[in-house]
mmCIF file of C-alpha atoms in Angstrom:
data_model
loop_
_atom_site.group_PDB
_atom_site.id
_atom_site.type_symbol
_atom_site.label_atom_id
_atom_site.label_comp_id
_atom_site.label_asym_id
_atom_site.label_seq_id
_atom_site.Cartn_x
_atom_site.Cartn_y
_atom_site.Cartn_z
ATOM 1 C CA MET K 1 8.247 113.519 -49.649
ATOM 2 C CA ALA K 2 11.684 112.028 -49.310
ATOM 3 C CA ASP K 3 13.441 113.893 -52.141
ATOM 4 C CA ARG K 4 13.934 117.228 -50.355
ATOM 5 C CA HIS K 5 13.926 115.742 -46.868
ATOM 6 C CA PRO K 6 15.473 112.252 -46.922
ATOM 7 C CA SER K 7 15.179 112.105 -43.129
ATOM 8 C CA SER K 8 11.409 111.689 -43.544
ATOM 9 C CA ARG K 9 11.885 108.222 -45.039
ATOM 10 C CA SER K 10 14.209 107.211 -42.214
ATOM 11 C CA TYR K 11 11.696 108.678 -39.764
ATOM 12 C CA LEU K 12 8.861 106.516 -41.107
ATOM 13 C CA VAL K 13 10.962 103.339 -41.253
ATOM 14 C CA GLY K 14 12.156 103.824 -37.688
ATOM 15 C CA ALA K 15 8.649 104.662 -36.478
ATOM 16 C CA LEU K 16 7.282 101.512 -38.107
ATOM 17 C CA LEU K 17 9.954 99.283 -36.548
ATOM 18 C CA ALA K 18 9.618 100.742 -33.055
ATOM 19 C CA ARG K 19 5.838 100.769 -33.090
ATOM 20 C CA THR K 20 5.586 97.255 -34.489
ATOM 21 C CA GLY K 21 7.778 96.054 -31.630
ATOM 22 C CA ASP K 22 5.667 98.017 -29.164
ATOM 23 C CA GLU K 23 2.381 96.678 -30.543
ATOM 24 C CA MET K 24 3.864 93.190 -30.370
ATOM 25 C CA ALA K 25 5.115 93.635 -26.798
ATOM 26 C CA GLY K 26 1.669 94.028 -25.199
ATOM 27 C CA PRO K 27 0.072 90.832 -26.564
ATOM 28 C CA ALA K 28 3.382 88.971 -26.156
ATOM 29 C CA LEU K 29 3.602 89.926 -22.484
ATOM 30 C CA LEU K 30 -0.016 88.921 -21.958
ATOM 31 C CA LEU K 31 0.590 85.533 -23.580
ATOM 32 C CA ALA K 32 3.847 85.055 -21.673
ATOM 33 C CA GLY K 33 2.119 85.989 -18.427
ATOM 34 C CA LEU K 34 -0.720 83.555 -19.099
ATOM 35 C CA ALA K 35 1.745 80.797 -20.005
ATOM 36 C CA LEU K 36 4.031 81.295 -17.009
ATOM 37 C CA THR K 37 1.507 82.262 -14.321
ATOM 38 C CA GLY K 38 -1.721 80.688 -15.601
ATOM 39 C CA SER K 39 -3.738 83.715 -14.520
ATOM 40 C CA ALA K 40 -5.350 86.518 -16.505
ATOM 41 C CA THR K 41 -5.013 88.718 -13.421
ATOM 42 C CA GLY K 42 -1.256 88.093 -13.250
ATOM 43 C CA ALA K 43 -0.840 88.685 -16.979
ATOM 44 C CA SER K 44 -2.844 91.921 -16.929
ATOM 45 C CA SER K 45 -0.870 93.127 -13.892
ATOM 46 C CA LEU K 46 2.360 92.776 -15.873
ATOM 47 C CA LEU K 47 0.943 94.749 -18.792
ATOM 48 C CA ALA K 48 -0.459 97.388 -16.441
ATOM 49 C CA ALA K 49 2.904 97.727 -14.664
ATOM 50 C CA LEU K 50 4.656 98.305 -17.981
ATOM 51 C CA THR K 51 2.253 101.051 -19.001
ATOM 52 C CA VAL K 52 1.130 102.844 -15.837
ATOM 53 C CA SER K 53 4.459 104.604 -15.173
ATOM 54 C CA ALA K 54 4.162 106.460 -18.471
ATOM 55 C CA ALA K 55 2.247 109.160 -16.587
ATOM 56 C CA ILE K 56 5.553 110.126 -14.960
ATOM 57 C CA GLY K 57 7.930 109.256 -17.771
ATOM 58 C CA GLY K 58 6.081 111.113 -20.531
ATOM 59 C CA PRO K 59 6.304 114.696 -19.213
ATOM 60 C CA VAL K 60 9.920 114.269 -18.101
ATOM 61 C CA LEU K 61 10.969 112.720 -21.396
ATOM 62 C CA GLY K 62 9.146 115.457 -23.303
ATOM 63 C CA ALA K 63 10.898 118.178 -21.313
ATOM 64 C CA LEU K 64 14.291 116.599 -22.000
ATOM 65 C CA LEU K 65 13.493 116.337 -25.723
ATOM 66 C CA ASP K 66 12.363 119.973 -25.912
ATOM 67 C CA ARG K 67 15.589 121.102 -24.238
ATOM 68 C CA SER K 68 17.932 118.886 -26.284
ATOM 69 C CA PRO K 69 19.672 120.182 -29.454
ATOM 70 C CA ARG K 70 19.783 116.545 -30.723
ATOM 71 C CA PRO K 71 16.527 114.970 -29.526
ATOM 72 C CA GLY K 72 16.932 112.043 -31.927
ATOM 73 C CA ARG K 73 19.946 110.783 -30.026
ATOM 74 C CA LEU K 74 18.030 110.947 -26.778
ATOM 75 C CA LEU K 75 15.231 108.950 -28.418
ATOM 76 C CA ALA K 76 17.731 106.338 -29.620
ATOM 77 C CA GLY K 77 18.982 105.789 -26.085
ATOM 78 C CA ALA K 78 15.430 105.526 -24.769
ATOM 79 C CA LEU K 79 14.577 102.855 -27.361
ATOM 80 C CA VAL K 80 17.600 100.713 -26.455
ATOM 81 C CA LEU K 81 16.821 100.976 -22.743
ATOM 82 C CA TYR K 82 13.156 100.138 -23.316
ATOM 83 C CA ALA K 83 14.052 97.029 -25.301
ATOM 84 C CA THR K 84 16.531 95.981 -22.623
ATOM 85 C CA GLY K 85 13.891 96.428 -19.926
ATOM 86 C CA LEU K 86 11.489 94.127 -21.778
ATOM 87 C CA ALA K 87 14.140 91.420 -21.959
ATOM 88 C CA VAL K 88 15.005 91.756 -18.269
ATOM 89 C CA ALA K 89 11.334 91.635 -17.238
ATOM 90 C CA LEU K 90 10.870 88.473 -19.288
ATOM 91 C CA GLY K 91 13.910 86.899 -17.624
ATOM 92 C CA ALA K 92 12.470 87.626 -14.183
ATOM 93 C CA LEU K 93 8.933 86.442 -15.019
ATOM 94 C CA GLY K 94 8.192 83.191 -13.229
ATOM 95 C CA ARG K 95 11.721 82.897 -11.829
ATOM 96 C CA GLY K 96 11.754 85.496 -9.068
ATOM 97 C CA PRO K 97 9.293 87.328 -6.814
ATOM 98 C CA VAL K 98 6.350 88.790 -8.677
ATOM 99 C CA ALA K 99 7.013 92.184 -7.085
ATOM 100 C CA VAL K 100 10.482 92.314 -8.634
ATOM 101 C CA THR K 101 9.136 91.542 -12.104
ATOM 102 C CA LEU K 102 6.458 94.208 -11.750
ATOM 103 C CA LEU K 103 9.045 96.752 -10.552
ATOM 104 C CA ILE K 104 11.215 96.067 -13.623
ATOM 105 C CA ALA K 105 8.166 96.561 -15.838
ATOM 106 C CA VAL K 106 7.304 99.844 -14.114
ATOM 107 C CA VAL K 107 10.829 101.237 -14.585
ATOM 108 C CA THR K 108 10.846 100.126 -18.237
ATOM 109 C CA GLY K 109 7.478 101.764 -18.822
ATOM 110 C CA LEU K 110 8.870 105.194 -17.956
ATOM 111 C CA LEU K 111 10.356 105.230 -21.470
ATOM 112 C CA GLY K 112 7.199 104.069 -23.262
ATOM 113 C CA PRO K 113 6.170 107.521 -24.560
ATOM 114 C CA ALA K 114 9.387 107.632 -26.626
ATOM 115 C CA LEU K 115 7.792 105.208 -29.097
ATOM 116 C CA SER K 116 4.677 107.307 -29.616
ATOM 117 C CA GLY K 117 4.508 110.987 -28.708
ATOM 118 C CA GLY K 118 8.250 111.484 -28.383
ATOM 119 C CA TRP K 119 8.779 110.254 -31.934
ATOM 120 C CA THR K 120 5.808 112.037 -33.510
ATOM 121 C CA ALA K 121 6.883 115.366 -31.995
ATOM 122 C CA GLN K 122 9.967 115.260 -34.248
ATOM 123 C CA LEU K 123 7.892 114.988 -37.455
ATOM 124 C CA PRO K 124 7.749 118.729 -38.398
ATOM 125 C CA ARG K 125 11.545 118.844 -38.735
ATOM 126 C CA THR K 126 11.586 116.049 -41.331
ATOM 127 C CA VAL K 127 9.185 117.578 -43.896
ATOM 128 C CA PRO K 128 8.357 121.028 -45.342
ATOM 129 C CA ALA K 129 5.515 122.763 -43.492
ATOM 130 C CA GLY K 130 3.187 122.462 -46.490
ATOM 131 C CA ARG K 131 3.529 118.682 -46.520
ATOM 132 C CA LEU K 132 2.885 118.175 -42.832
ATOM 133 C CA PRO K 133 -0.800 117.131 -43.286
ATOM 134 C CA ARG K 134 0.171 114.208 -45.540
ATOM 135 C CA ALA K 135 3.141 113.321 -43.343
ATOM 136 C CA ASN K 136 0.825 113.386 -40.314
ATOM 137 C CA ALA K 137 -1.496 110.884 -41.994
ATOM 138 C CA LEU K 138 1.445 108.650 -42.918
ATOM 139 C CA ASP K 139 2.756 108.838 -39.370
ATOM 140 C CA ALA K 140 -0.622 107.795 -38.001
ATOM 141 C CA MET K 141 -0.655 104.953 -40.513
ATOM 142 C CA THR K 142 2.556 103.565 -39.010
ATOM 143 C CA PHE K 143 0.521 102.945 -35.864
ATOM 144 C CA GLY K 144 -2.077 101.108 -37.939
ATOM 145 C CA ALA K 145 0.502 99.066 -39.799
ATOM 146 C CA ALA K 146 2.303 98.282 -36.540
ATOM 147 C CA GLY K 147 -0.962 97.346 -34.915
ATOM 148 C CA LEU K 148 -1.640 95.012 -37.835
ATOM 149 C CA ALA K 149 1.760 93.323 -37.810
ATOM 150 C CA GLY K 150 2.552 93.395 -34.082
ATOM 151 C CA PRO K 151 -0.256 91.251 -32.656
ATOM 152 C CA ALA K 152 -0.043 88.848 -35.598
ATOM 153 C CA LEU K 153 3.684 88.445 -35.007
ATOM 154 C CA ALA K 154 3.036 87.979 -31.283
ATOM 155 C CA GLY K 155 0.433 85.300 -31.869
ATOM 156 C CA GLY K 156 2.479 83.566 -34.561
ATOM 157 C CA ALA K 157 5.709 83.609 -32.570
ATOM 158 C CA ALA K 158 3.916 82.404 -29.453
ATOM 159 C CA GLU K 159 2.348 79.482 -31.316
ATOM 160 C CA ALA K 160 5.550 78.522 -33.154
ATOM 161 C CA LEU K 161 8.288 79.312 -30.611
ATOM 162 C CA GLY K 162 6.515 79.923 -27.331
ATOM 163 C CA ALA K 163 5.230 83.094 -25.689
ATOM 164 C CA PRO K 164 8.617 84.146 -24.206
ATOM 165 C CA ALA K 165 10.168 84.163 -27.693
ATOM 166 C CA ALA K 166 7.505 86.630 -28.825
ATOM 167 C CA VAL K 167 8.668 89.101 -26.164
ATOM 168 C CA VAL K 168 12.265 88.718 -27.352
ATOM 169 C CA VAL K 169 11.305 89.468 -30.958
ATOM 170 C CA SER K 170 9.423 92.593 -29.892
ATOM 171 C CA ALA K 171 12.490 93.853 -28.001
ATOM 172 C CA VAL K 172 14.703 93.264 -31.050
ATOM 173 C CA LEU K 173 12.369 95.270 -33.299
ATOM 174 C CA ILE K 174 12.329 98.198 -30.879
ATOM 175 C CA ALA K 175 16.111 98.250 -30.593
ATOM 176 C CA ALA K 176 16.435 98.060 -34.398
ATOM 177 C CA ALA K 177 14.737 101.474 -34.666
ATOM 178 C CA ALA K 178 17.473 103.198 -32.656
ATOM 179 C CA PRO K 179 19.705 104.033 -35.688
ATOM 180 C CA ALA K 180 16.819 105.830 -37.406
ATOM 181 C CA ALA K 181 16.163 107.844 -34.251
ATOM 182 C CA TRP K 182 19.868 108.719 -34.011
ATOM 183 C CA ARG K 183 19.756 110.207 -37.543
ATOM 184 C CA LEU K 184 16.764 112.499 -36.910
ATOM 185 C CA PRO K 185 17.543 116.178 -37.696
ATOM 186 C CA PRO K 186 18.846 118.411 -34.903
ATOM 187 C CA VAL K 187 16.908 121.399 -33.630
ATOM 188 C CA SER K 188 17.619 124.570 -35.601
ATOM 189 C CA GLY K 189 16.690 128.216 -35.343
ATOM 190 C CA PRO K 190 15.464 130.007 -32.192
ATOM 191 C CA THR K 191 14.100 126.809 -30.651
ATOM 192 C CA ALA K 192 17.628 125.346 -30.590
ATOM 193 C CA LYS K 193 18.382 127.259 -27.414
ATOM 194 C CA SER K 194 17.535 125.397 -24.246
ATOM 195 C CA PRO K 195 15.033 127.163 -21.981
ATOM 196 C CA ALA K 196 16.603 128.870 -18.999
ATOM 197 C CA ALA K 197 13.918 127.640 -16.604
ATOM 198 C CA PRO K 198 14.811 124.740 -14.280
ATOM 199 C CA LEU K 199 13.794 121.317 -15.573
ATOM 200 C CA THR K 200 11.392 120.791 -12.675
ATOM 201 C CA GLY K 201 9.399 123.858 -13.692
ATOM 202 C CA PHE K 202 9.712 123.169 -17.401
ATOM 203 C CA VAL K 203 8.194 119.691 -17.001
ATOM 204 C CA THR K 204 4.888 121.177 -15.894
ATOM 205 C CA SER K 205 4.730 123.525 -18.887
ATOM 206 C CA GLY K 206 3.373 120.780 -21.141
ATOM 207 C CA VAL K 207 0.603 119.984 -18.676
ATOM 208 C CA ARG K 208 -0.322 123.675 -18.471
ATOM 209 C CA ALA K 209 -0.304 123.941 -22.270
ATOM 210 C CA ILE K 210 -2.801 121.077 -22.537
ATOM 211 C CA ALA K 211 -5.002 122.300 -19.702
ATOM 212 C CA GLY K 212 -4.971 125.869 -21.036
ATOM 213 C CA SER K 213 -6.175 124.972 -24.527
ATOM 214 C CA ARG K 214 -9.711 123.696 -24.940
ATOM 215 C CA PRO K 215 -8.964 121.742 -28.153
ATOM 216 C CA LEU K 216 -5.932 120.063 -26.575
ATOM 217 C CA ALA K 217 -7.775 119.322 -23.340
ATOM 218 C CA ARG K 218 -10.778 117.852 -25.184
ATOM 219 C CA ALA K 219 -8.588 115.777 -27.468
ATOM 220 C CA THR K 220 -6.545 114.475 -24.552
ATOM 221 C CA LEU K 221 -9.512 113.555 -22.354
ATOM 222 C CA THR K 222 -11.365 111.840 -25.192
ATOM 223 C CA SER K 223 -8.328 109.834 -26.263
ATOM 224 C CA VAL K 224 -7.546 108.739 -22.675
ATOM 225 C CA LEU K 225 -11.049 107.349 -22.153
ATOM 226 C CA SER K 226 -10.969 105.602 -25.524
ATOM 227 C CA CYS K 227 -7.572 104.119 -24.695
ATOM 228 C CA SER K 228 -8.878 102.835 -21.357
ATOM 229 C CA ALA K 229 -11.550 100.920 -23.251
ATOM 230 C CA GLN K 230 -8.871 99.585 -25.618
ATOM 231 C CA GLY K 231 -6.854 98.342 -22.650
ATOM 232 C CA MET K 232 -9.835 96.392 -21.385
ATOM 233 C CA MET K 233 -10.483 94.917 -24.824
ATOM 234 C CA THR K 234 -6.826 93.876 -25.203
ATOM 235 C CA VAL K 235 -6.951 91.883 -21.956
ATOM 236 C CA CYS K 236 -10.295 90.279 -22.835
ATOM 237 C CA LEU K 237 -9.433 89.072 -26.335
ATOM 238 C CA PRO K 238 -6.934 86.260 -25.547
ATOM 239 C CA LEU K 239 -9.375 84.542 -23.179
ATOM 240 C CA LEU K 240 -12.353 85.156 -25.469
ATOM 241 C CA GLY K 241 -10.327 83.800 -28.397
ATOM 242 C CA GLU K 242 -9.495 80.696 -26.405
ATOM 243 C CA ARG K 243 -13.159 80.116 -25.618
ATOM 244 C CA ALA K 244 -14.430 80.925 -29.102
ATOM 245 C CA ALA K 245 -11.735 79.277 -31.233
ATOM 246 C CA GLY K 246 -9.733 77.087 -28.875
ATOM 247 C CA GLY K 247 -6.562 79.201 -28.755
ATOM 248 C CA ALA K 248 -5.450 82.361 -26.943
ATOM 249 C CA GLY K 249 -3.307 83.192 -29.986
ATOM 250 C CA PHE K 250 -6.517 83.691 -31.982
ATOM 251 C CA GLY K 251 -7.592 86.384 -29.552
ATOM 252 C CA ALA K 252 -4.256 88.165 -29.855
ATOM 253 C CA ALA K 253 -4.414 87.921 -33.651
ATOM 254 C CA LEU K 254 -7.823 89.628 -33.552
ATOM 255 C CA LEU K 255 -5.982 92.833 -32.678
ATOM 256 C CA SER K 256 -4.486 92.675 -36.163
ATOM 257 C CA CYS K 257 -8.012 92.752 -37.556
ATOM 258 C CA ALA K 258 -8.601 96.048 -35.735
ATOM 259 C CA ALA K 259 -5.319 97.392 -37.031
ATOM 260 C CA LEU K 260 -6.157 96.446 -40.624
ATOM 261 C CA SER K 261 -9.460 98.299 -40.564
ATOM 262 C CA ALA K 262 -7.742 101.268 -38.863
ATOM 263 C CA LEU K 263 -5.097 101.299 -41.581
ATOM 264 C CA LEU K 264 -7.713 101.209 -44.351
ATOM 265 C CA ALA K 265 -9.707 103.978 -42.695
ATOM 266 C CA ASN K 266 -6.617 106.161 -42.382
ATOM 267 C CA ALA K 267 -5.656 105.473 -45.994
ATOM 268 C CA ALA K 268 -9.051 106.782 -47.076
ATOM 269 C CA LEU K 269 -8.671 109.758 -44.756
ATOM 270 C CA ALA K 270 -5.244 110.560 -46.219
ATOM 271 C CA ARG K 271 -6.845 110.853 -49.687
ATOM 272 C CA HIS K 272 -9.541 113.197 -48.360
ATOM 273 C CA PRO K 273 -7.906 114.948 -45.371
ATOM 274 C CA HIS K 274 -10.453 117.750 -45.196
ATOM 275 C CA ALA K 275 -13.592 115.593 -45.389
ATOM 276 C CA VAL K 276 -14.267 115.781 -41.642
ATOM 277 C CA ALA K 277 -12.830 118.209 -39.096
ATOM 278 C CA PRO K 278 -10.458 116.462 -36.667
ATOM 279 C CA ASP K 279 -12.300 117.891 -33.657
ATOM 280 C CA THR K 280 -15.482 116.182 -34.882
ATOM 281 C CA VAL K 281 -13.739 112.853 -35.425
ATOM 282 C CA LEU K 282 -12.411 112.917 -31.860
ATOM 283 C CA TRP K 283 -15.871 112.728 -30.281
ATOM 284 C CA ALA K 284 -17.659 110.700 -32.974
ATOM 285 C CA ALA K 285 -15.147 107.824 -32.988
ATOM 286 C CA PRO K 286 -15.816 106.702 -29.381
ATOM 287 C CA LEU K 287 -19.501 106.198 -30.222
ATOM 288 C CA LEU K 288 -18.550 103.683 -32.909
ATOM 289 C CA GLN K 289 -16.032 102.094 -30.561
ATOM 290 C CA ALA K 290 -18.674 101.677 -27.833
ATOM 291 C CA ALA K 291 -21.151 100.029 -30.201
ATOM 292 C CA ALA K 292 -18.474 97.611 -31.424
ATOM 293 C CA LEU K 293 -17.404 96.611 -27.908
ATOM 294 C CA ALA K 294 -21.018 95.924 -26.991
ATOM 295 C CA LEU K 295 -21.273 93.654 -30.045
ATOM 296 C CA ALA K 296 -18.061 91.842 -29.037
ATOM 297 C CA ALA K 297 -19.628 91.061 -25.663
ATOM 298 C CA THR K 298 -21.947 88.565 -27.365
ATOM 299 C CA GLY K 299 -18.894 86.282 -27.538
ATOM 300 C CA GLY K 300 -19.428 84.497 -30.875
ATOM 301 C CA PRO K 301 -16.442 84.108 -33.247
ATOM 302 C CA VAL K 302 -18.087 86.046 -36.084
ATOM 303 C CA ALA K 303 -19.288 88.779 -33.741
ATOM 304 C CA LEU K 304 -15.770 89.102 -32.323
ATOM 305 C CA VAL K 305 -14.179 89.531 -35.746
ATOM 306 C CA VAL K 306 -16.780 92.064 -36.916
ATOM 307 C CA ALA K 307 -16.673 94.006 -33.651
ATOM 308 C CA VAL K 308 -12.899 94.235 -33.560
ATOM 309 C CA ALA K 309 -12.858 95.407 -37.193
ATOM 310 C CA VAL K 310 -15.347 98.165 -36.359
ATOM 311 C CA VAL K 311 -13.217 99.208 -33.372
ATOM 312 C CA GLY K 312 -10.370 99.736 -35.830
ATOM 313 C CA LEU K 313 -12.560 101.900 -38.065
ATOM 314 C CA ALA K 314 -13.001 104.184 -35.066
ATOM 315 C CA GLU K 315 -9.451 104.081 -33.704
ATOM 316 C CA GLY K 316 -7.603 104.878 -36.936
ATOM 317 C CA PRO K 317 -9.230 108.222 -37.811
ATOM 318 C CA GLN K 318 -9.318 109.196 -34.139
ATOM 319 C CA LEU K 319 -5.540 108.871 -33.907
ATOM 320 C CA THR K 320 -4.988 110.930 -37.074
ATOM 321 C CA ALA K 321 -7.343 113.590 -35.722
ATOM 322 C CA LEU K 322 -5.540 113.606 -32.374
ATOM 323 C CA PHE K 323 -2.173 114.214 -34.054
ATOM 324 C CA ALA K 324 -3.683 116.957 -36.212
ATOM 325 C CA VAL K 325 -5.031 118.827 -33.196
ATOM 326 C CA ARG K 326 -1.707 118.515 -31.343
ATOM 327 C CA HIS K 327 0.339 119.743 -34.312
ATOM 328 C CA ARG K 328 -2.088 122.622 -34.754
ATOM 329 C CA GLU K 329 -2.357 123.729 -31.134
ATOM 330 C CA ALA K 330 0.959 122.872 -29.454
ATOM 331 C CA PRO K 331 3.400 125.784 -28.880
ATOM 332 C CA GLU K 332 6.609 125.060 -30.793
ATOM 333 C CA ARG K 333 8.904 125.201 -27.773
ATOM 334 C CA LEU K 334 6.646 122.739 -25.909
ATOM 335 C CA ARG K 335 5.766 120.450 -28.811
ATOM 336 C CA ALA K 336 7.521 117.337 -27.487
ATOM 337 C CA GLN K 337 6.041 117.847 -24.029
ATOM 338 C CA VAL K 338 2.513 118.145 -25.390
ATOM 339 C CA PHE K 339 2.949 114.967 -27.404
ATOM 340 C CA THR K 340 4.674 112.908 -24.712
ATOM 341 C CA THR K 341 2.394 114.127 -21.922
ATOM 342 C CA GLY K 342 -0.644 113.299 -24.034
ATOM 343 C CA ALA K 343 0.854 109.937 -24.934
ATOM 344 C CA SER K 344 1.693 109.177 -21.308
ATOM 345 C CA LEU K 345 -1.869 109.909 -20.245
ATOM 346 C CA LYS K 346 -3.179 107.626 -22.987
ATOM 347 C CA ILE K 347 -0.797 104.845 -21.977
ATOM 348 C CA THR K 348 -1.818 105.252 -18.351
ATOM 349 C CA GLY K 349 -5.473 105.095 -19.366
ATOM 350 C CA PHE K 350 -4.689 101.863 -21.210
ATOM 351 C CA ALA K 351 -2.938 100.536 -18.095
ATOM 352 C CA VAL K 352 -5.890 101.334 -15.838
ATOM 353 C CA GLY K 353 -8.255 99.662 -18.280
ATOM 354 C CA ALA K 354 -6.027 96.583 -18.452
ATOM 355 C CA ALA K 355 -5.745 96.386 -14.663
ATOM 356 C CA VAL K 356 -9.505 96.670 -14.190
ATOM 357 C CA ALA K 357 -10.205 94.135 -16.927
ATOM 358 C CA GLY K 358 -7.950 91.418 -15.462
ATOM 359 C CA PRO K 359 -10.132 90.379 -12.486
ATOM 360 C CA LEU K 360 -13.328 90.920 -14.504
ATOM 361 C CA THR K 361 -12.066 88.776 -17.378
ATOM 362 C CA ASP K 362 -11.229 85.879 -15.045
ATOM 363 C CA ARG K 363 -14.898 85.794 -14.004
ATOM 364 C CA PHE K 364 -16.966 87.318 -16.813
ATOM 365 C CA PRO K 365 -15.160 88.372 -20.050
ATOM 366 C CA SER K 366 -18.330 89.605 -21.733
ATOM 367 C CA GLY K 367 -19.093 91.785 -18.730
ATOM 368 C CA ALA K 368 -15.638 93.344 -18.982
ATOM 369 C CA LEU K 369 -16.339 94.260 -22.602
ATOM 370 C CA LEU K 370 -19.643 95.877 -21.624
ATOM 371 C CA VAL K 371 -17.804 97.982 -19.047
ATOM 372 C CA ALA K 372 -15.322 98.941 -21.766
ATOM 373 C CA ALA K 373 -18.204 99.969 -24.032
ATOM 374 C CA GLY K 374 -19.557 102.211 -21.282
ATOM 375 C CA ILE K 375 -16.167 103.890 -20.790
ATOM 376 C CA ALA K 376 -15.859 104.548 -24.530
ATOM 377 C CA ALA K 377 -19.343 106.059 -24.643
ATOM 378 C CA LEU K 378 -18.470 108.270 -21.670
ATOM 379 C CA ALA K 379 -15.841 109.996 -23.832
ATOM 380 C CA VAL K 380 -18.550 111.886 -25.721
ATOM 381 C CA PRO K 381 -20.189 113.809 -22.838
ATOM 382 C CA ALA K 382 -16.762 114.201 -21.223
ATOM 383 C CA CYS K 383 -15.478 115.848 -24.395
ATOM 384 C CA PHE K 384 -18.234 118.456 -24.460
ATOM 385 C CA ALA K 385 -17.959 119.063 -20.717
ATOM 386 C CA VAL K 386 -14.470 120.563 -21.117
ATOM 387 C CA ARG K 387 -14.651 124.326 -20.640
ATOM 388 C CA PRO K 388 -12.591 126.844 -22.605
ATOM 389 C CA GLY K 389 -9.062 127.278 -21.258
ATOM 390 C CA GLY K 390 -6.660 130.156 -21.362
ATOM 391 C CA GLY K 391 -4.557 129.018 -24.292
ATOM 392 C CA PRO K 392 -4.964 130.404 -27.804
ATOM 393 C CA THR K 393 -6.671 128.416 -30.493
ATOM 394 C CA ARG K 394 -5.188 128.633 -33.960
ATOM 395 C CA PRO K 395 -7.255 128.046 -37.102
ATOM 396 C CA THR K 396 -7.508 124.529 -38.399
ATOM 397 C CA THR K 397 -5.061 124.033 -41.253
ATOM 398 C CA HIS K 398 -5.297 120.318 -41.852
ATOM 399 C CA ALA K 399 -7.185 117.244 -40.861
#
């Protein structure tokens, strides 16, 4: 893949670095919040503040990327600013008013979609069109690999150096991806011309593209509900790990177990990309996720490990399927907006789940997991409730 398009290798390396730092940042902030505030509610509020503003940042960032002749350079700047925001939020945590720390996290979170949808939207320019299905699977696998390494690094750094050091390491990894983003190919051809419409109107085009296409709308709604359940699980695991194995770091490391199973599932899917239609995977995966979260609610160490592994088996293929539907359905001139808007909605869903889980986890962690299981299961009827929109649906070309 890299012989004709060397930028694809740089793309994957940068994506892996940025996403590993991002996957590390969530657990690291939770552990730092627990260590410095002593409250699961306070820790979950910090994580929620970092992620909830993505609903605003995603569409705006996507519009800027779609209008830029060198979107990679814009991404590089966003990565550096995001890493800086993490460091500043850590410096304020426990030293100043809580409201100030939360405000810093909210502002930083505006750039969060750059690490997910903003980056993935650039993928078609790094590979030939015929190799996009394989590149899509590899791109999704960077999320799995990052999810495997990030929480493990967070737990290990927190145990060895302290929770604040884990946040610092995550910021360094994110900033280290900036050179790869800077080298991404420029826009070429007809799409290189910036749209004449004002930015304020152009921002809403991505939302209309998602709402007007039934496959995009179904994929987005299903993934948001699934991500809300993931946010609840992420908040629950440190406290459940502490109760089950005597250390909150064990709970954070459990996220690596989910990432490993997701990575293995995606590796199998990459070998057989046409085995299951992506639209089918999108609604079937939440059923498996719901069953696993219900199992995790039993609270035993073995049940936790098995349940989290099964969650990964659902999450990995669902992410690959989500990318496939977006690449297939998104209009070229709005590609970045579709990806960043979808990513921002997912991040916001995660934030809402994390915020809801905080108070529940302080009182009844198993109950919070049962609520998460119900939200995941709700994704299935919600998916089929979406009515056809006005946007065109192109034939499926890859899984």
